[in-house]
């Protein structure tokens, strides 16, 4: 019998965490283990104090932006973003290391728990407009869709909830805004004393990875999101030895190789996921990058498993 109390803030390697989740689903004999756990958790328990900070925010936008800002305190190599596209808003969740795979259970758990948290903010009847997953469509997709009460899309570059943009500015039901500063202070005390400054190249890479295959990526759009004139962004990137074209190419190569390594999805689906509407153009580009066709690359990786 253990006398010592468990440390709720003990850190474990992200790769180990992901594998534990996959092993738990296998041991339970339940492919929907992560999603069921996420949808049934009491709101706020997804991310400890960060989850409760979302629930104490006066409006959903502030809560989700807090989640995006502080996610690095709770989980390494992870990116959460919130951004508007016309009348919709996209909340996306992505583990930045493409070699950490499989991670289906974590993805379904995180999106289900976030969906449950938003429902607690607005009442049980809320549902997203659409849900995106990076992994291929599982056999249990219909049961998964029933949990989210929304159409599901698979094989995308990131996991995401698509919301009505108006939802972001709705007040959170029962929010106790007076408690938020104390939570924020506690979370900031958990942060390193000196936060590493994110270089502009890395900021652009994050934006490109977020939007790749889902929305247009261009110098003008990236500059607008970063609050810079396009020529200024171009000059700053050049000073760091890079460019938007190089960053987009590098992200496309990285994402395409990761998708071909980790799944047997059709080449056309990989092409679309990395921003190519024409599979032939993707085939030519990939062969120029790697010296082999996408199909040859995928077959070689499958043989190595």
XYZ file of C-alpha atoms in Angstrom:
305
model
C 0.000 0.000 0.000
C 1.418 3.369 -0.973
C 1.678 5.992 1.734
C 2.715 8.843 -0.509
C 0.026 10.785 -2.282
C 0.089 10.865 -6.074
C 1.502 14.024 -7.608
C -1.257 15.402 -9.848
C 1.315 17.614 -11.591
C 3.872 14.898 -12.302
C 5.029 15.164 -15.915
C 5.303 12.153 -18.197
C 6.694 11.980 -21.726
C 4.099 12.774 -24.376
C 5.002 9.622 -26.325
C 4.360 7.523 -23.212
C 1.056 9.281 -22.537
C -0.176 8.627 -26.077
C 0.841 4.964 -25.916
C -0.844 4.523 -22.522
C -4.075 5.821 -24.057
C -3.842 3.402 -26.992
C -3.015 0.504 -24.639
C -5.962 1.357 -22.359
C -8.360 1.210 -25.314
C -6.926 -2.143 -26.385
C -7.158 -3.598 -22.862
C -10.738 -2.335 -22.482
C -11.648 -3.791 -25.863
C -13.250 -0.460 -26.703
C -12.019 1.497 -29.756
C -14.092 4.466 -28.517
C -12.442 4.457 -25.075
C -10.932 7.952 -25.457
C -14.106 9.537 -26.809
C -16.320 7.940 -24.145
C -13.977 9.117 -21.400
C -13.838 12.645 -22.803
C -17.589 13.046 -23.202
C -18.285 11.699 -19.685
C -15.682 13.655 -17.699
C -16.979 16.390 -15.383
C -16.430 19.696 -17.260
C -13.049 21.213 -16.546
C -11.182 17.999 -15.679
C -9.674 17.782 -19.172
C -6.790 20.132 -18.336
C -6.884 20.671 -14.594
C -6.645 24.378 -13.693
C -6.567 25.368 -17.381
C -9.901 23.631 -17.949
C -11.439 25.424 -14.998
C -10.050 28.722 -16.332
C -12.131 28.147 -19.488
C -15.257 27.611 -17.399
C -14.688 30.760 -15.340
C -14.163 32.969 -18.418
C -17.022 35.408 -19.116
C -17.232 34.461 -22.810
C -16.292 31.342 -24.746
C -13.798 33.194 -26.955
C -11.788 34.281 -23.903
C -11.916 30.770 -22.464
C -10.699 29.080 -25.656
C -7.988 31.707 -26.145
C -6.806 31.026 -22.589
C -6.695 27.330 -23.440
C -4.634 28.023 -26.562
C -2.256 30.327 -24.676
C -1.559 28.039 -21.705
C -1.636 24.583 -23.334
C 2.168 24.425 -23.261
C 2.067 24.394 -19.459
C 0.046 21.169 -19.478
C 1.226 19.304 -22.581
C 4.444 19.532 -24.608
C 4.692 19.764 -28.411
C 1.019 20.686 -28.683
C -0.693 23.512 -30.516
C -4.225 24.812 -30.024
C -5.552 27.671 -32.142
C -8.831 29.567 -32.413
C -9.588 31.587 -35.519
C -12.534 32.850 -37.537
C -13.389 31.971 -41.126
C -16.324 34.059 -42.345
C -19.364 32.962 -40.297
C -17.609 30.036 -38.643
C -14.851 29.650 -36.070
C -12.342 26.804 -35.949
C -10.855 25.445 -32.732
C -7.998 23.139 -33.699
C -5.831 20.742 -31.705
C -2.612 19.338 -33.066
C 0.416 17.491 -31.703
C 3.290 19.024 -33.627
C 5.537 15.963 -33.811
C 4.277 13.824 -36.743
C 6.300 10.810 -35.559
C 4.161 10.448 -32.420
C 1.659 7.950 -33.785
C -0.836 6.352 -33.285
C -2.740 8.994 -31.350
C -6.355 8.387 -32.221
C -7.427 7.909 -28.605
C -5.893 11.209 -27.499
C -7.454 13.092 -30.429
C -10.945 11.707 -29.824
C -10.629 12.198 -26.065
C -9.497 15.831 -26.390
C -12.167 16.845 -28.898
C -14.928 14.991 -27.018
C -13.890 16.543 -23.687
C -13.678 20.017 -25.246
C -17.099 19.521 -26.817
C -18.491 18.494 -23.409
C -16.865 21.535 -21.809
C -18.474 23.887 -24.345
C -21.845 22.202 -23.801
C -21.524 22.934 -20.103
C -20.940 26.602 -20.997
C -24.100 26.857 -23.118
C -26.328 24.022 -21.979
C -26.572 20.406 -23.070
C -28.137 21.110 -26.460
C -25.043 22.663 -28.054
C -23.254 20.865 -30.900
C -20.434 21.835 -33.287
C -21.168 22.375 -36.972
C -18.515 19.841 -38.033
C -15.680 17.854 -36.471
C -12.345 17.094 -38.160
C -9.914 14.302 -37.256
C -6.428 13.648 -38.588
C -6.722 9.849 -38.393
C -8.567 7.733 -40.988
C -12.272 6.960 -40.570
C -12.713 4.109 -38.054
C -15.327 1.362 -38.272
C -17.110 2.903 -35.284
C -17.522 6.322 -36.912
C -21.322 6.354 -36.635
C -21.227 5.830 -32.851
C -18.557 8.529 -32.635
C -20.714 10.878 -34.693
C -23.628 10.315 -32.315
C -21.467 11.572 -29.418
C -20.619 14.820 -31.207
C -24.063 15.217 -32.838
C -22.323 16.653 -35.894
C -20.874 15.465 -39.227
C -17.374 14.000 -38.899
C -14.537 14.418 -41.431
C -11.411 12.250 -41.320
C -7.901 12.380 -42.751
C -7.253 16.088 -42.159
C -4.042 17.850 -41.162
C -5.341 18.652 -37.664
C -8.179 17.805 -35.309
C -10.779 20.557 -35.093
C -14.221 21.630 -33.956
C -16.055 23.954 -36.337
C -18.375 26.333 -34.471
C -20.802 29.061 -35.347
C -18.676 32.223 -34.996
C -21.443 33.835 -32.937
C -20.938 31.159 -30.254
C -17.544 32.606 -29.357
C -19.061 35.813 -28.022
C -21.882 34.258 -26.053
C -21.639 34.508 -22.238
C -20.612 31.376 -20.378
C -23.415 30.094 -18.151
C -22.598 30.236 -14.451
C -19.119 31.679 -15.016
C -17.426 33.010 -11.907
C -15.150 35.605 -13.460
C -13.820 36.681 -10.060
C -12.084 33.323 -9.683
C -10.290 33.551 -13.055
C -7.377 35.807 -11.928
C -6.436 33.328 -9.178
C -6.457 30.425 -11.633
C -4.427 32.414 -14.133
C -1.849 33.277 -11.460
C -1.607 29.614 -10.444
C -1.101 28.537 -14.067
C 1.520 31.225 -14.675
C 3.384 30.062 -11.571
C 3.686 26.679 -13.294
C 5.291 28.270 -16.364
C 9.067 28.541 -16.787
C 10.526 31.799 -15.464
C 11.752 32.742 -18.914
C 9.468 31.891 -21.804
C 11.374 31.269 -25.012
C 10.619 33.898 -27.607
C 8.950 32.358 -30.625
C 10.716 33.408 -33.805
C 8.674 34.756 -36.668
C 9.565 31.755 -38.840
C 8.107 29.443 -36.198
C 4.942 31.544 -35.913
C 4.456 31.320 -39.683
C 5.114 27.569 -39.618
C 2.414 27.140 -36.972
C -0.113 29.104 -39.023
C 0.699 27.198 -42.225
C 0.423 23.815 -40.461
C -2.901 24.900 -38.964
C -4.463 25.916 -42.290
C -2.831 23.442 -44.679
C -5.480 21.576 -46.658
C -8.346 23.450 -44.968
C -8.057 27.088 -46.016
C -5.925 29.187 -48.390
C -2.335 29.942 -47.366
C -0.627 33.012 -48.839
C 1.800 35.768 -47.902
C -1.067 38.289 -47.756
C -3.264 36.176 -45.461
C -0.385 35.234 -43.166
C 0.735 38.850 -42.901
C -2.791 39.988 -42.024
C -3.051 37.412 -39.229
C 0.317 38.475 -37.820
C -0.588 42.162 -38.081
C 2.200 42.987 -40.538
C 2.301 44.435 -44.056
C 3.102 41.646 -46.562
C 6.408 43.220 -47.625
C 7.466 43.574 -43.996
C 6.716 39.905 -43.295
C 8.626 38.965 -46.439
C 11.627 41.028 -45.332
C 11.613 39.675 -41.770
C 11.482 36.083 -43.025
C 14.336 36.780 -45.439
C 16.388 38.135 -42.520
C 15.824 34.767 -40.793
C 16.859 32.922 -43.964
C 13.405 31.793 -44.989
C 10.315 32.654 -47.039
C 6.624 31.776 -47.128
C 7.204 29.569 -50.182
C 9.946 27.588 -48.413
C 7.885 27.219 -45.235
C 4.802 26.007 -47.138
C 6.933 23.517 -49.084
C 8.623 22.213 -45.922
C 5.303 21.792 -44.095
C 3.773 20.011 -47.091
C 6.716 17.592 -47.248
C 6.616 16.922 -43.501
C 2.843 16.404 -43.376
C 2.710 14.292 -46.544
C 5.471 11.960 -45.341
C 3.820 11.647 -41.925
C 0.436 10.769 -43.457
C 1.970 8.248 -45.859
C 3.982 6.644 -43.037
C 1.185 6.367 -40.517
C -1.792 5.286 -42.593
C -2.812 3.440 -45.717
C -5.102 6.159 -46.912
C -5.479 6.760 -50.638
C -2.942 9.055 -52.259
C -5.708 11.449 -53.335
C -6.740 11.864 -49.675
C -3.149 12.671 -48.684
C -2.959 15.088 -51.606
C -6.031 16.955 -50.405
C -4.862 16.963 -46.773
C -1.667 18.819 -47.715
C -3.339 21.377 -49.929
C -3.233 19.860 -53.428
C -6.549 19.795 -55.274
C -4.929 17.864 -58.135
C -3.373 14.499 -57.161
C -1.188 14.625 -60.288
C 0.395 17.884 -59.125
C 0.995 16.295 -55.709
C 2.570 13.206 -57.363
C 5.000 15.388 -59.331
C 5.889 17.548 -56.330
C 6.448 14.556 -54.025
C 8.668 12.780 -56.542
C 10.721 15.955 -56.900
C 11.109 16.094 -53.088
C 11.846 12.448 -52.340
C 12.930 10.875 -55.636
C 10.099 8.312 -55.451
C 6.346 8.488 -56.004
C 3.954 8.777 -53.035
C 2.767 5.196 -53.614
C 6.340 3.845 -53.670
C 7.180 5.766 -50.488
C 4.055 4.411 -48.744
C 4.713 0.807 -49.817
C 8.308 0.982 -48.584
C 7.170 2.248 -45.169
C 4.484 -0.436 -44.845
C 7.070 -3.165 -45.571
C 9.312 -1.861 -42.773
C 6.580 -2.262 -40.114
